[in-house]
XYZ file of C-alpha atoms in Angstrom:
740
model
C 138.678 -11.824 -45.874
C 140.151 -8.157 -46.218
C 139.790 -6.033 -49.272
C 143.352 -6.313 -50.077
C 142.730 -10.033 -50.349
C 139.719 -9.827 -52.700
C 140.898 -7.286 -55.203
C 142.001 -8.590 -58.364
C 145.417 -7.392 -59.700
C 144.815 -4.072 -62.067
C 145.770 -4.501 -65.829
C 147.898 -2.247 -67.264
C 146.464 1.139 -68.655
C 146.466 1.279 -72.601
C 146.794 4.715 -73.232
C 147.636 4.866 -77.020
C 144.283 3.249 -77.871
C 142.822 6.670 -77.835
C 143.861 7.271 -81.494
C 141.682 4.733 -83.084
C 139.336 6.197 -85.517
C 135.504 6.047 -84.974
C 134.200 2.925 -86.839
C 137.148 1.156 -87.011
C 136.370 -2.450 -88.504
C 136.935 -4.978 -85.752
C 139.678 -6.785 -87.873
C 141.509 -3.535 -88.258
C 141.308 -3.061 -84.255
C 142.620 -6.692 -83.731
C 145.418 -6.133 -86.309
C 146.473 -3.069 -84.776
C 147.023 -3.752 -81.347
C 145.183 -6.982 -80.879
C 142.121 -7.381 -78.534
C 144.381 -8.585 -75.499
C 146.279 -5.326 -75.238
C 143.181 -3.061 -74.888
C 142.622 -1.989 -70.989
C 140.621 -4.866 -69.089
C 137.059 -3.530 -69.028
C 136.363 -5.334 -65.905
C 138.248 -3.130 -63.851
C 137.039 0.619 -63.431
C 140.150 2.149 -62.096
C 143.373 1.091 -63.921
C 145.370 3.181 -61.561
C 147.641 6.071 -62.300
C 150.269 6.418 -64.959
C 153.305 4.529 -63.755
C 151.639 2.588 -61.057
C 153.033 -0.845 -60.522
C 151.250 -3.576 -62.370
C 150.807 -6.804 -59.747
C 151.359 -8.882 -63.133
C 154.705 -7.184 -63.631
C 156.074 -3.925 -65.301
C 154.458 -0.465 -64.770
C 151.471 1.166 -66.219
C 151.399 2.453 -69.890
C 150.981 0.989 -73.324
C 151.614 -2.773 -73.818
C 151.183 -3.069 -77.554
C 153.889 -5.808 -77.909
C 156.516 -3.426 -76.813
C 160.337 -4.535 -76.713
C 161.985 -4.128 -73.286
C 165.234 -3.347 -75.332
C 163.606 -0.018 -76.849
C 161.994 0.996 -73.865
C 158.874 -0.735 -74.299
C 156.876 -3.013 -71.837
C 157.043 -6.596 -72.326
C 153.765 -8.205 -74.018
C 152.558 -10.998 -71.653
C 150.372 -12.529 -74.515
C 153.419 -13.404 -76.680
C 154.845 -16.755 -76.865
C 157.721 -18.478 -78.580
C 158.150 -18.628 -82.300
C 155.778 -20.502 -84.838
C 154.620 -21.274 -88.069
C 151.100 -22.223 -87.362
C 148.470 -22.461 -84.647
C 149.419 -26.119 -83.600
C 152.566 -24.864 -82.033
C 151.009 -22.499 -79.740
C 149.456 -24.220 -77.049
C 150.236 -22.802 -73.691
C 148.304 -24.873 -71.543
C 146.468 -22.107 -70.000
C 142.741 -23.203 -70.441
C 141.527 -19.422 -70.559
C 143.737 -18.371 -73.446
C 143.395 -17.904 -76.889
C 146.217 -19.652 -78.786
C 147.107 -18.548 -82.441
C 150.147 -18.125 -84.502
C 150.703 -14.338 -85.424
C 152.106 -14.911 -88.835
C 153.057 -11.297 -89.109
C 155.552 -11.716 -86.472
C 156.169 -15.499 -86.614
C 155.312 -15.667 -82.808
C 152.397 -17.421 -80.871
C 149.850 -15.056 -79.413
C 148.268 -16.336 -76.221
C 145.061 -13.662 -75.713
C 143.271 -13.744 -72.465
C 139.707 -14.658 -72.688
C 137.729 -13.390 -69.513
C 134.588 -15.080 -70.842
C 136.126 -18.841 -70.463
C 136.870 -18.057 -66.825
C 133.118 -17.201 -65.752
C 131.809 -19.679 -63.240
C 128.235 -18.916 -63.503
C 128.202 -17.693 -59.836
C 126.897 -13.999 -59.851
C 127.881 -12.764 -56.177
C 131.549 -13.766 -56.558
C 131.857 -11.193 -59.379
C 133.361 -11.696 -62.797
C 136.353 -13.782 -63.181
C 139.502 -12.532 -65.391
C 142.055 -14.390 -67.388
C 145.662 -13.633 -66.800
C 148.112 -14.655 -69.211
C 150.469 -17.069 -67.764
C 148.434 -17.631 -64.784
C 144.996 -18.637 -66.084
C 141.569 -17.726 -64.225
C 141.692 -15.421 -61.280
C 138.812 -14.534 -59.097
C 137.433 -11.056 -59.727
C 136.025 -8.671 -56.974
C 132.855 -10.139 -55.370
C 129.703 -7.918 -56.225
C 129.547 -4.929 -53.619
C 125.971 -4.541 -52.531
C 126.453 -1.931 -49.530
C 124.261 1.342 -50.340
C 126.028 2.960 -47.068
C 122.860 2.930 -45.125
C 122.932 1.182 -41.728
C 119.163 0.752 -41.981
C 119.200 -1.696 -44.739
C 120.286 -5.142 -45.155
C 122.522 -5.443 -48.283
C 122.673 -8.768 -49.921
C 123.675 -10.328 -53.000
C 121.104 -12.763 -54.230
C 122.466 -15.699 -56.235
C 119.207 -16.736 -57.495
C 118.227 -13.412 -58.833
C 121.439 -12.157 -59.936
C 120.900 -8.826 -57.925
C 121.326 -7.156 -54.928
C 118.708 -6.456 -52.408
C 118.555 -3.569 -49.939
C 115.843 -4.439 -47.287
C 114.980 -2.287 -44.429
C 116.495 -3.546 -41.147
C 114.096 -6.474 -39.383
C 116.235 -8.136 -37.156
C 113.195 -10.311 -35.560
C 111.828 -11.251 -39.023
C 108.281 -10.240 -38.312
C 107.944 -8.112 -41.533
C 108.164 -4.917 -39.716
C 111.288 -2.736 -40.026
C 112.947 -1.198 -37.382
C 111.192 1.946 -35.734
C 114.658 3.362 -35.491
C 114.721 3.213 -39.075
C 111.478 4.485 -40.079
C 108.599 6.339 -38.655
C 106.058 4.242 -37.038
C 107.918 1.120 -37.210
C 109.088 -1.756 -34.891
C 109.395 -0.777 -31.580
C 110.956 -4.013 -30.483
C 113.051 -5.397 -33.376
C 114.017 -8.122 -30.903
C 110.588 -9.657 -30.427
C 108.797 -10.953 -33.456
C 105.625 -10.896 -31.454
C 105.769 -7.181 -31.195
C 104.921 -5.079 -34.395
C 102.673 -2.419 -35.631
C 100.959 -4.718 -37.592
C 100.030 -7.006 -34.427
C 97.095 -6.326 -32.095
C 97.733 -5.745 -28.542
C 97.415 -8.666 -26.527
C 95.579 -8.385 -23.172
C 97.308 -8.873 -19.872
C 100.696 -9.540 -20.992
C 102.639 -6.467 -19.789
C 103.661 -5.705 -23.399
C 103.199 -2.828 -25.856
C 102.473 -5.298 -28.802
C 101.263 -3.030 -31.491
C 103.754 -0.200 -30.679
C 101.498 2.446 -30.175
C 102.934 3.312 -26.701
C 100.472 2.024 -24.424
C 100.071 -1.356 -22.747
C 96.895 -3.723 -22.439
C 94.870 -0.798 -23.632
C 91.180 -1.172 -23.901
C 91.000 -2.712 -27.322
C 93.452 -5.543 -26.833
C 92.739 -8.767 -27.763
C 92.397 -12.193 -26.066
C 93.646 -15.425 -27.766
C 91.051 -18.021 -28.267
C 91.631 -21.770 -27.818
C 95.117 -20.906 -26.170
C 95.267 -23.338 -23.816
C 93.796 -26.989 -22.971
C 90.938 -25.697 -20.961
C 89.596 -23.738 -24.005
C 89.818 -25.941 -27.035
C 88.180 -25.389 -30.348
C 85.684 -28.615 -30.208
C 85.908 -30.610 -33.438
C 83.537 -33.542 -33.075
C 82.521 -34.426 -36.712
C 84.211 -34.409 -40.203
C 84.240 -31.091 -41.994
C 86.110 -27.781 -42.277
C 87.087 -25.564 -39.291
C 88.704 -22.336 -38.781
C 90.935 -21.741 -35.822
C 93.030 -18.408 -35.405
C 96.588 -17.987 -33.643
C 96.008 -14.245 -33.326
C 97.319 -13.127 -29.797
C 98.290 -16.717 -28.854
C 101.322 -17.875 -26.920
C 103.687 -20.581 -27.512
C 102.358 -23.080 -24.724
C 103.005 -26.408 -26.217
C 105.861 -28.838 -27.337
C 105.921 -31.555 -29.942
C 108.351 -33.169 -32.246
C 107.643 -30.813 -35.016
C 106.996 -27.126 -35.046
C 107.590 -24.103 -37.207
C 110.888 -23.116 -38.541
C 111.171 -19.631 -36.906
C 110.781 -20.644 -33.332
C 110.811 -17.085 -31.613
C 107.928 -16.246 -33.710
C 105.965 -19.465 -32.866
C 102.290 -19.396 -31.274
C 99.899 -22.129 -30.860
C 96.238 -22.898 -30.289
C 94.604 -26.118 -29.421
C 91.537 -28.110 -30.832
C 89.907 -31.233 -29.190
C 89.160 -34.040 -31.993
C 86.167 -35.826 -30.314
C 85.623 -39.634 -31.624
C 82.392 -41.161 -30.892
C 82.217 -44.736 -28.966
C 82.421 -47.251 -31.447
C 84.988 -49.076 -33.864
C 88.294 -47.259 -34.279
C 88.541 -44.737 -37.026
C 91.452 -43.297 -38.966
C 91.571 -39.232 -38.404
C 93.235 -37.497 -41.213
C 93.777 -33.790 -40.768
C 94.921 -30.939 -43.206
C 95.910 -27.681 -41.811
C 95.960 -24.644 -44.696
C 97.520 -21.224 -44.501
C 97.614 -18.344 -46.800
C 101.560 -18.470 -46.583
C 102.270 -18.875 -42.882
C 104.479 -21.766 -41.773
C 102.189 -24.055 -40.013
C 102.591 -27.502 -38.193
C 100.261 -29.856 -36.265
C 100.343 -32.517 -33.982
C 97.952 -34.900 -32.557
C 98.274 -36.345 -28.940
C 96.730 -38.807 -26.474
C 96.715 -36.204 -23.303
C 96.843 -32.483 -23.801
C 99.817 -30.794 -22.347
C 101.787 -34.329 -22.310
C 104.230 -34.385 -25.160
C 105.275 -38.123 -24.352
C 101.902 -39.096 -25.816
C 102.248 -37.630 -29.440
C 100.498 -39.791 -31.863
C 101.672 -38.101 -35.044
C 103.183 -34.631 -35.858
C 103.684 -32.946 -39.617
C 105.348 -29.970 -40.676
C 104.173 -27.778 -43.734
C 104.903 -28.010 -47.400
C 104.053 -25.290 -50.120
C 100.823 -26.186 -52.173
C 101.009 -26.191 -55.879
C 98.038 -23.710 -55.775
C 99.648 -21.532 -53.456
C 99.785 -21.288 -49.695
C 101.075 -24.116 -47.417
C 99.711 -26.736 -45.607
C 100.667 -29.496 -43.200
C 98.815 -32.935 -43.223
C 98.676 -36.133 -40.776
C 96.817 -39.164 -40.262
C 96.213 -40.893 -36.918
C 95.279 -44.663 -37.453
C 92.985 -46.760 -35.333
C 91.816 -44.131 -32.932
C 88.879 -44.257 -30.386
C 87.566 -46.418 -27.635
C 84.448 -48.937 -28.384
C 82.905 -48.012 -24.841
C 83.269 -44.361 -24.629
C 83.851 -40.933 -26.412
C 87.372 -39.993 -26.970
C 88.767 -36.493 -26.999
C 92.222 -36.010 -28.751
C 94.150 -32.848 -28.294
C 95.499 -31.217 -31.809
C 98.155 -28.522 -31.684
C 98.414 -26.193 -34.162
C 101.365 -24.204 -34.586
C 102.181 -21.122 -36.665
C 104.736 -18.533 -37.093
C 102.266 -15.156 -37.371
C 98.897 -14.381 -36.298
C 96.839 -16.113 -38.908
C 93.560 -18.028 -39.650
C 94.285 -21.779 -40.262
C 91.688 -23.832 -42.294
C 91.314 -27.327 -40.531
C 89.918 -29.980 -42.973
C 88.903 -32.951 -40.879
C 88.064 -36.444 -42.144
C 86.994 -39.752 -40.158
C 87.812 -42.608 -42.247
C 87.680 -46.368 -42.189
C 90.717 -47.768 -40.155
C 93.738 -48.548 -42.494
C 96.726 -50.210 -41.102
C 100.356 -48.702 -41.364
C 101.220 -49.632 -44.859
C 103.616 -52.708 -44.712
C 105.346 -52.224 -48.283
C 107.884 -49.795 -46.958
C 110.945 -51.660 -48.107
C 112.024 -53.690 -51.281
C 111.606 -56.887 -49.012
C 108.029 -56.244 -48.550
C 107.110 -54.612 -51.869
C 103.477 -55.060 -52.628
C 102.883 -56.949 -56.135
C 100.700 -55.032 -58.714
C 98.763 -55.977 -61.891
C 99.516 -54.270 -65.267
C 96.975 -51.769 -66.500
C 95.200 -51.508 -62.993
C 95.767 -48.478 -61.065
C 96.963 -48.611 -57.526
C 96.843 -45.851 -54.844
C 99.602 -44.826 -52.510
C 98.557 -42.763 -49.351
C 101.884 -40.747 -48.895
C 101.152 -39.119 -45.465
C 103.436 -40.886 -42.838
C 105.650 -43.146 -45.124
C 109.087 -43.515 -44.007
C 112.168 -42.988 -46.510
C 113.950 -46.417 -47.243
C 115.457 -46.212 -50.275
C 117.287 -43.433 -52.403
C 115.769 -41.761 -55.325
C 117.709 -39.354 -57.107
C 114.619 -37.158 -58.001
C 114.805 -35.831 -54.422
C 111.014 -36.257 -53.170
C 109.942 -34.500 -50.087
C 107.981 -37.298 -48.583
C 108.846 -40.980 -47.908
C 107.978 -43.665 -50.110
C 106.075 -47.042 -50.876
C 107.329 -50.113 -52.860
C 105.645 -52.114 -55.271
C 106.889 -54.889 -57.685
C 106.076 -56.578 -60.957
C 107.510 -59.300 -62.933
C 107.923 -59.211 -66.816
C 108.043 -62.791 -68.320
C 109.548 -61.503 -71.280
C 111.051 -58.293 -72.770
C 108.535 -55.597 -72.993
C 108.324 -51.651 -73.185
C 107.216 -50.509 -69.646
C 105.275 -47.015 -69.147
C 104.633 -46.023 -65.500
C 101.822 -43.283 -65.195
C 101.270 -41.352 -61.814
C 99.268 -38.493 -61.050
C 97.900 -36.836 -57.458
C 94.475 -37.842 -56.626
C 93.691 -34.653 -54.446
C 96.256 -32.340 -56.062
C 98.352 -31.580 -52.918
C 101.669 -32.644 -54.369
C 103.205 -33.713 -57.387
C 104.049 -37.768 -57.589
C 107.738 -38.757 -57.824
C 108.264 -42.226 -59.399
C 111.083 -44.376 -59.114
C 111.812 -47.498 -61.536
C 114.111 -49.997 -59.837
C 115.638 -53.327 -60.891
C 115.287 -56.457 -58.685
C 118.115 -55.631 -55.989
C 116.286 -52.167 -55.495
C 117.454 -51.026 -52.111
C 120.614 -49.128 -52.962
C 120.740 -45.809 -54.908
C 122.550 -47.795 -58.030
C 119.485 -49.945 -58.181
C 117.656 -47.219 -59.604
C 117.042 -47.445 -63.155
C 115.339 -43.957 -63.789
C 112.984 -41.794 -61.811
C 110.740 -38.710 -62.501
C 109.103 -35.948 -60.541
C 106.425 -33.950 -62.434
C 102.619 -33.243 -62.199
C 101.803 -36.027 -64.516
C 104.649 -38.384 -64.754
C 105.353 -40.880 -67.485
C 108.312 -42.946 -66.807
C 109.075 -45.356 -69.744
C 111.690 -47.760 -70.810
C 112.254 -49.588 -73.876
C 112.529 -53.336 -74.029
C 113.163 -53.910 -70.369
C 114.547 -57.575 -69.901
C 112.439 -60.328 -68.263
C 112.785 -60.232 -64.635
C 111.636 -58.511 -61.559
C 111.260 -54.925 -61.121
C 110.182 -52.246 -58.606
C 108.477 -49.184 -58.284
C 108.878 -46.720 -55.506
C 106.106 -44.034 -55.205
C 106.833 -40.944 -53.456
C 105.814 -37.217 -53.871
C 106.806 -33.492 -53.512
C 104.255 -33.336 -50.464
C 101.917 -35.571 -48.584
C 99.094 -36.541 -50.994
C 97.543 -39.809 -52.678
C 99.056 -40.970 -55.826
C 97.303 -42.761 -58.386
C 99.923 -45.059 -60.447
C 99.460 -47.650 -63.027
C 102.027 -49.681 -65.031
C 101.397 -50.511 -68.526
C 103.375 -52.863 -70.897
C 103.744 -52.747 -74.615
C 105.537 -54.849 -77.116
C 109.280 -54.274 -77.107
C 110.749 -51.763 -79.040
C 114.381 -50.623 -79.821
C 115.585 -47.174 -78.673
C 116.024 -44.632 -81.420
C 119.679 -43.822 -82.495
C 119.511 -40.437 -80.921
C 118.422 -41.844 -77.624
C 121.959 -42.900 -76.244
C 125.357 -41.301 -76.698
C 126.901 -44.041 -78.283
C 126.425 -43.811 -82.137
C 124.361 -40.554 -81.561
C 123.777 -38.830 -85.015
C 125.386 -35.716 -86.306
C 124.144 -32.352 -85.143
C 124.782 -30.108 -88.036
C 126.194 -26.739 -86.822
C 124.218 -23.433 -87.112
C 121.157 -25.151 -88.237
C 117.998 -25.688 -86.018
C 117.168 -29.427 -85.555
C 113.497 -30.458 -84.336
C 113.621 -33.037 -81.675
C 110.703 -35.281 -81.287
C 110.851 -36.679 -77.432
C 107.506 -38.552 -77.346
C 108.138 -42.115 -75.894
C 111.596 -41.444 -75.050
C 113.616 -42.749 -71.838
C 116.011 -41.286 -69.615
C 119.265 -42.912 -71.091
C 122.025 -40.226 -70.305
C 122.697 -39.521 -66.549
C 124.944 -36.504 -66.440
C 123.313 -34.836 -63.409
C 121.811 -31.876 -65.241
C 117.974 -32.756 -64.855
C 117.374 -35.972 -63.361
C 114.401 -38.125 -64.506
C 114.022 -36.326 -67.743
C 113.769 -38.000 -71.297
C 116.753 -37.257 -73.558
C 118.238 -37.230 -77.322
C 121.731 -37.276 -77.784
C 123.831 -36.096 -80.710
C 127.470 -35.822 -82.163
C 128.857 -32.382 -82.616
C 132.103 -32.599 -84.345
C 134.431 -29.633 -84.154
C 137.399 -29.568 -86.756
C 139.227 -26.788 -84.892
C 139.092 -25.063 -81.461
C 135.688 -23.271 -81.402
C 133.334 -21.159 -79.699
C 130.152 -23.187 -79.001
C 126.846 -21.621 -78.312
C 123.905 -24.224 -77.530
C 120.384 -23.119 -77.832
C 117.200 -25.220 -76.993
C 113.584 -24.252 -77.030
C 111.221 -26.093 -75.036
C 107.434 -26.572 -75.297
C 105.203 -24.380 -73.066
C 104.802 -25.824 -69.482
C 107.858 -28.096 -70.086
C 111.023 -28.239 -67.998
C 114.097 -28.996 -70.156
C 117.722 -29.160 -70.229
C 120.590 -28.891 -72.708
C 124.187 -30.074 -72.130
C 127.417 -30.158 -73.995
C 129.277 -33.251 -72.823
C 132.053 -35.820 -73.815
C 131.473 -38.469 -76.035
C 131.077 -41.120 -73.232
C 127.994 -39.484 -71.452
C 128.727 -42.089 -68.653
C 128.414 -39.857 -65.635
C 128.225 -36.140 -64.311
C 132.160 -36.059 -64.722
C 131.682 -35.978 -68.652
C 129.565 -33.041 -68.424
C 131.221 -29.913 -69.874
C 128.360 -27.101 -69.047
C 124.636 -27.203 -69.000
C 121.428 -25.345 -68.475
C 118.062 -26.631 -67.222
C 114.868 -24.780 -66.459
C 111.287 -23.843 -67.375
C 112.415 -20.602 -69.219
C 112.647 -21.037 -73.021
C 115.174 -20.772 -74.493
C 117.904 -22.394 -72.549
C 121.234 -21.602 -73.448
C 124.899 -22.289 -72.781
C 128.098 -20.971 -74.089
C 131.536 -22.403 -73.859
C 134.402 -20.524 -75.463
C 137.703 -22.229 -77.067
C 136.338 -25.727 -77.048
C 139.139 -27.880 -78.285
C 138.665 -29.449 -81.493
C 137.195 -33.329 -81.396
C 133.857 -35.034 -81.111
C 131.467 -34.052 -78.435
C 127.783 -34.817 -77.509
C 124.657 -32.439 -77.114
C 122.063 -33.824 -75.004
C 118.378 -32.617 -75.089
C 116.241 -33.157 -72.059
C 112.616 -32.739 -71.276
C 110.698 -33.704 -68.062
C 107.333 -33.979 -70.039
C 108.643 -35.615 -73.260
C 107.467 -32.509 -75.342
C 108.946 -31.372 -78.516
C 112.050 -29.147 -78.324
C 114.423 -27.450 -80.980
C 118.209 -27.444 -80.431
C 120.777 -25.446 -82.443
C 124.520 -25.454 -82.083
C 126.387 -22.338 -83.133
C 129.692 -23.212 -83.848
C 132.498 -20.856 -85.081
C 136.370 -20.975 -85.115
C 137.666 -19.363 -81.880
C 138.888 -15.890 -82.069
C 139.928 -13.584 -79.276
C 137.591 -11.263 -77.719
C 137.099 -8.079 -78.853
C 137.260 -5.124 -76.276
C 135.181 -2.094 -76.478
C 136.648 0.486 -74.544
C 134.742 3.538 -75.892
C 131.956 3.140 -78.339
C 129.868 5.761 -75.859
C 128.232 7.572 -78.911
C 127.393 7.427 -82.416
C 130.588 9.011 -83.465
C 132.558 6.008 -82.230
C 130.359 3.302 -82.732
C 132.304 -0.117 -83.118
C 131.385 -2.075 -86.108
C 130.648 -5.765 -85.980
C 131.624 -7.882 -89.016
C 129.389 -9.929 -90.922
C 130.816 -13.050 -89.492
C 129.949 -11.916 -85.914
C 132.357 -12.194 -82.821
C 132.654 -12.229 -79.090
C 132.788 -8.762 -77.506
C 133.358 -7.428 -73.984
C 133.090 -3.922 -72.185
C 131.960 -2.020 -69.221
C 129.147 0.330 -69.348
C 130.287 1.540 -66.015
C 132.688 3.877 -67.928
C 130.019 4.937 -70.417
C 127.469 7.892 -70.272
C 124.011 7.465 -70.437
C 123.053 8.479 -74.065
C 119.643 6.423 -75.268
C 116.317 5.478 -74.370
C 115.254 1.885 -74.581
C 111.530 0.682 -74.914
C 112.052 -1.960 -72.553
C 113.594 -0.161 -69.855
C 111.813 1.049 -66.568
C 109.668 3.955 -66.525
C 109.959 7.114 -64.331
C 114.135 7.156 -64.650
C 116.417 10.036 -66.003
C 116.553 10.545 -69.489
C 119.237 8.324 -71.219
C 118.323 5.619 -68.626
C 121.409 3.622 -67.762
C 124.956 4.038 -68.888
C 125.184 2.567 -72.504
C 127.606 1.747 -75.303
C 126.537 1.273 -79.156
C 127.751 -1.169 -81.457
C 126.992 -1.309 -85.421
C 125.878 -4.150 -87.770
C 125.629 -3.670 -91.462
C 124.158 -6.867 -93.301
C 124.224 -7.441 -97.191
C 121.689 -10.384 -96.956
C 118.877 -11.487 -94.826
C 120.253 -13.375 -91.669
C 119.480 -14.925 -88.705
C 121.222 -12.933 -85.942
C 121.566 -14.246 -82.217
C 122.678 -12.122 -79.591
C 123.589 -13.483 -76.453
C 124.940 -11.431 -73.249
C 125.438 -14.625 -70.946
C 128.165 -14.125 -68.282
C 127.640 -10.264 -67.941
C 128.035 -8.859 -64.464
C 124.680 -6.968 -64.078
C 121.084 -6.546 -65.204
C 121.489 -6.325 -68.988
C 119.400 -4.341 -71.379
C 119.994 -5.193 -75.177
C 118.076 -2.995 -77.580
C 118.521 -3.422 -81.678
C 117.806 -0.489 -83.552
C 117.288 -0.188 -87.465
C 119.492 2.703 -89.240
C 120.961 3.857 -91.636
C 120.781 7.202 -89.368
C 122.290 6.426 -85.643
C 120.971 5.515 -83.324
C 118.323 4.314 -85.578
C 114.601 3.272 -84.572
C 113.912 0.048 -82.238
C 113.132 -2.778 -84.100
C 109.967 -4.455 -82.939
C 110.268 -7.136 -80.271
C 114.129 -6.473 -80.220
C 114.723 -5.267 -76.911
C 115.389 -7.787 -74.145
C 116.200 -7.359 -70.503
C 118.358 -9.908 -68.739
C 116.895 -10.620 -65.330
C 119.028 -12.603 -62.644
C 121.179 -15.355 -64.336
C 119.375 -15.065 -67.638
C 121.064 -12.164 -69.391
C 119.856 -10.596 -72.528
C 119.212 -12.963 -75.317
C 117.606 -11.950 -78.910
C 117.145 -14.486 -81.706
C 116.362 -12.277 -84.528
C 115.798 -12.416 -88.436
C 116.869 -9.280 -90.143
C 116.507 -7.894 -93.497
C 119.654 -6.207 -95.243
C 120.742 -2.874 -93.558
C 122.520 -1.006 -91.001
C 121.452 -1.854 -87.406
C 122.867 -0.586 -83.932
C 123.100 -2.610 -80.815
C 122.629 -0.654 -77.754
C 124.262 -2.285 -74.774
C 122.273 -0.931 -71.942
C 121.072 -1.780 -68.350
C 117.854 -1.993 -66.509
C 116.867 0.819 -64.169
C 120.384 2.643 -64.410
C 122.149 -0.724 -63.805
C 125.652 -0.939 -65.302
C 128.986 -3.085 -65.149
C 130.929 -5.538 -67.133
C 129.285 -7.113 -70.110
C 129.901 -9.995 -72.763
C 128.026 -10.121 -76.279
C 128.623 -12.996 -78.347
C 127.137 -12.278 -81.833
C 126.284 -15.158 -84.212
C 125.114 -14.427 -87.723
C 123.885 -17.343 -90.073
C 121.869 -18.170 -92.756
C 117.934 -17.804 -91.697
């Protein structure tokens, strides 16, 4: 796509706003020219005076001019009106209101309503009569041919990584001194040893096969590491070549190297051999065969998983191995994508047949209150589990003679992976037969008053492990009123609600956090409103908060949601039409949470074109509001206590807003949707810029832009809109002021 295809239309430049006096109240700013007529702060270059506007007209003031008197048309003005109900323009991102002073509708564009939650595609904008338009994608190029410049969605930031084409961790030697002398070969690097007799300069020292070169150990079938008893062994892939083939291997094939061990079984009854290979982080895979060098004799093969305690591991189990009459030696291939030691834990176990309870039709019956154990090493995937386990599953069944509450408890015996439990109905096999599922370090799947009948439990995991599961039944109880969306109790706006999620079940299937228990509340909006939902979750928990349509029947009813383990969770939605909605609070562990729905009548956003110093602070009214600006056009005036050290005086470019409180208030500040790594610093006046309020400086890393929830005494405060480490760009600030 060319730059012409991605460049957003440039708004008109509003020159006559420059006469606005410093400290002009927001209400006056809005009535003087309306926030929609200010220059769009998300476009850095509005173009020269008189430049043609792609939306129509030419550059210059917009201010509601009349074409008949030489002014420019105001795209925000609509038809005649007497009240707000006559002003719906069917454009979702505009704030529609009747401007009584001129008896005409005004359709103020609201860029915040267009944000799609994707960082790398840039900041979207709202155009009158057109709706939401894409913004320019985030430009990450630093102009250096030696860096790979990437926009990383997960972190919400650009990265500039030194060129490393072969992915071996050593930058190209053309870009740095003593770098990689062959950036096409991941087995050549200054960090690697010289390998003997291969005719290459493996360590990039300018010499080939020099005297201190390394020879691989256990690199061929003729030199295996002999393992003839259970225990822990170390095998090293340093200097090894890639010699062997198997049905599984490491992901980075050009970097693959392998070594071989011989698993020696004594003559006698058959044994099961379970082998776990662990590394400090290198990708690893292992394969057990009947004959070295013959891939057709493969017995089993396993790729790597991330271990909950760090590093990576692969686990396999060979069943019923050995010969009653003679000693048996079975080759074990160990693959890695780096020169690394690999710890092999080898166990000789009594033979167990391959589990037969792989399908719903062969599910193993269980007894209530009695733990059962599932070895998830070579289980197949047979049923659809919405919690997305990484292993296959084994199936179990139980009967309820009468209605009962059911708990399914599960945990990992060896700690190698967290369990995933799926409770399923009598039909069992199809995805729609799943009643609920959950994956967590400690699982408690709970259902109120399950009717009499047959049920199934599918046991899976996030990595090969042994899962202990227990099904417990209790006398039936009815769900609490807030457990379903139908008849959900009211949530009072601007008041924090404590939510007890103990012994709750997963009733609401909106797709935000599958498997989490939930509570639902009715949020009634008498008029079109700006809604900010904030949920605080317990330490160590993972939660979600969702705004949804009343039906709550499926993911199509979800309007917006946020899920994660970083508290508080928060979601904001502008200009939500009047009506009833549902707020759903979720928790994986069923721990207590707090939910607040901040609600106010929708008003157009206030554009902050200047506010670059104490002389032109923009004051926020005590009713709060929604503000947007762009620090890329500002100067670096103020330091901040939570900024990175070692930067220039003043840090990043910044802007300054003011707030005067006559009473003690709870002040919530949310910069969600902003287009850079934000920094928000609250200072106490009365003198500008004031003194930093303790614990009131917040950096907005990644997608979680700056957020503060403060209780402030009466007085004058200054809000410093800044950036971490000299970052700057377009920003939004939602200010909620309520009673503490």
